[in-house]
XYZ file of C-alpha atoms in Angstrom:
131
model
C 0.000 0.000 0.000
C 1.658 3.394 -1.279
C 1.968 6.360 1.388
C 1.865 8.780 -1.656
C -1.983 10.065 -0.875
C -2.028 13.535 -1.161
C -5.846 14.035 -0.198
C -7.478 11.592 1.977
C -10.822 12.622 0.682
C -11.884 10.623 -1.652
C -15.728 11.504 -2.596
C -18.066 14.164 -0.728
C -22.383 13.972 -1.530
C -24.558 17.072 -0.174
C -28.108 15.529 -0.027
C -30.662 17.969 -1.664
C -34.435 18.153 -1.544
C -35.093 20.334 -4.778
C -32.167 19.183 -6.996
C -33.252 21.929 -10.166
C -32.659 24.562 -7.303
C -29.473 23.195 -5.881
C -27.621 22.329 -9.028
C -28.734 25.816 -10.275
C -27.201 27.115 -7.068
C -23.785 25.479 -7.203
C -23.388 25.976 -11.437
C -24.300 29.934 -10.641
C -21.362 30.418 -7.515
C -18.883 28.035 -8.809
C -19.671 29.256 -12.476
C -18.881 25.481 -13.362
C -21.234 22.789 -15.235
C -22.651 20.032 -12.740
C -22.397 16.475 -14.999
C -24.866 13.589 -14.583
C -24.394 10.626 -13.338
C -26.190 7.419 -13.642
C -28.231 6.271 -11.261
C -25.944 4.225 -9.306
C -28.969 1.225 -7.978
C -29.802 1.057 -12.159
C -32.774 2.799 -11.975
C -34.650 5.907 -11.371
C -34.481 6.428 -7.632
C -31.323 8.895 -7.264
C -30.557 11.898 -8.970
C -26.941 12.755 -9.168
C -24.973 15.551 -10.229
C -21.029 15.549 -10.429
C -19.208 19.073 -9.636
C -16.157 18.772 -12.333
C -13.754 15.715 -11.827
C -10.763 15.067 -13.463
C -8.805 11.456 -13.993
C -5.388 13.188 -13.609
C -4.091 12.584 -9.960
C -3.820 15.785 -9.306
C -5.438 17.178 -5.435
C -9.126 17.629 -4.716
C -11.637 15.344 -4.515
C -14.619 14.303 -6.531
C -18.335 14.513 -5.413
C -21.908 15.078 -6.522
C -24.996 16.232 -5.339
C -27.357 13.633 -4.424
C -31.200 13.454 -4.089
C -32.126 9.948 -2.578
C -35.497 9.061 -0.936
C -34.789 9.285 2.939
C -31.755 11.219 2.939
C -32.665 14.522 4.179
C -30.675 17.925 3.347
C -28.894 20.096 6.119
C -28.348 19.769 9.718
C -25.646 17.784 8.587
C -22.462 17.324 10.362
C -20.274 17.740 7.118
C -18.533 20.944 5.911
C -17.290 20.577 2.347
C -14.664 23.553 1.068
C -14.420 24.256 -2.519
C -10.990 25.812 -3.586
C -11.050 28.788 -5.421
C -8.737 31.433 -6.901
C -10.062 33.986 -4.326
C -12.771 32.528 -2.265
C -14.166 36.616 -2.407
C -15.765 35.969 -5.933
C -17.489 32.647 -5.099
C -18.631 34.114 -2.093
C -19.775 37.109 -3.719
C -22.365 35.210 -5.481
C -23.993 33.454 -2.945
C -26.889 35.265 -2.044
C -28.050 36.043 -5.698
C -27.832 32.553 -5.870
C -30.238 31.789 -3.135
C -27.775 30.942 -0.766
C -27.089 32.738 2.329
C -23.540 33.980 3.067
C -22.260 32.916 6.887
C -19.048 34.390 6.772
C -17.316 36.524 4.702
C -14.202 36.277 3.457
C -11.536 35.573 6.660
C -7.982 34.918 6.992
C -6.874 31.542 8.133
C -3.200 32.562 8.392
C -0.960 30.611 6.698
C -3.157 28.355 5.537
C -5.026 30.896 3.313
C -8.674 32.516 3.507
C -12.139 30.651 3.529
C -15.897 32.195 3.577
C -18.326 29.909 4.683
C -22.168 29.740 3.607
C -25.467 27.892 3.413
C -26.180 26.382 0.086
C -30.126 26.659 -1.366
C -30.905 23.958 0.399
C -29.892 24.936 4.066
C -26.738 22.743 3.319
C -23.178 24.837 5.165
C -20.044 24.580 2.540
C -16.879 26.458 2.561
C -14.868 28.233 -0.109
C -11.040 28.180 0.418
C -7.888 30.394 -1.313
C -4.828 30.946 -0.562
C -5.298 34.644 -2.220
């Protein structure tokens, strides 16, 4: 087994009750296409979005957002951060959206800056940058 992980993450979902809303949501901040995916089960019962995934092994990790029968959206103990050029712009964009913006752009010392929000479907994320 190598020790050459560079992101222990390996897949993130945000459950969504009104998947037209959220996936307009995410596409309109992250100004980024959401992809479909199949319906893992083979038939009709989850809707699935990607965010943007690449094959090259390159940091970051994939993920989607899901709407499954009896998976309900926020409250959630999971806080997914997006990274971003400067987190400013994506966070700029959240409330037009029809998101709500938690916390504006802050400085996390060395480690960059983040803004945290709620998504359109009461679901928390964070942006990150290092600018």
């Amino acid at each position: 087994m190598s020790n050459a992980i560079t992101n222990p993450v390996g897949w993130f979902e945000i459950y969504v009750q009104d998947m037209a809303r959220a996936k307009t949501f995410y596409q309109a901040v992250l100004a980024r296409p959401l992809e479909k995916l199949d319906d893992p089960n083979g038939g009709n019962d989850t809707d699935m979005w990607a965010f943007p995934m690449s094959q090259d092994p390159v940091p970051g990790a994939a993920g989607a957002l899901v709407k499954m029968k009896d998976m309900p959206s926020g409250g959630n103990s999971v806080l997914v951060y997006f990274s971003c050029a400067d987190c400013a712009d994506e966070a700029g964009r959240v409330a037009d959206a029809g998101g709500r913006l938690v916390q504006s752009k802050m400085s996390i010392g060395p480690y960059g800056f983040i803004a945290l929000a709620c998504d359109s479907e009461g679901n928390m994320f964070g942006l990150h940058s290092m600018a």
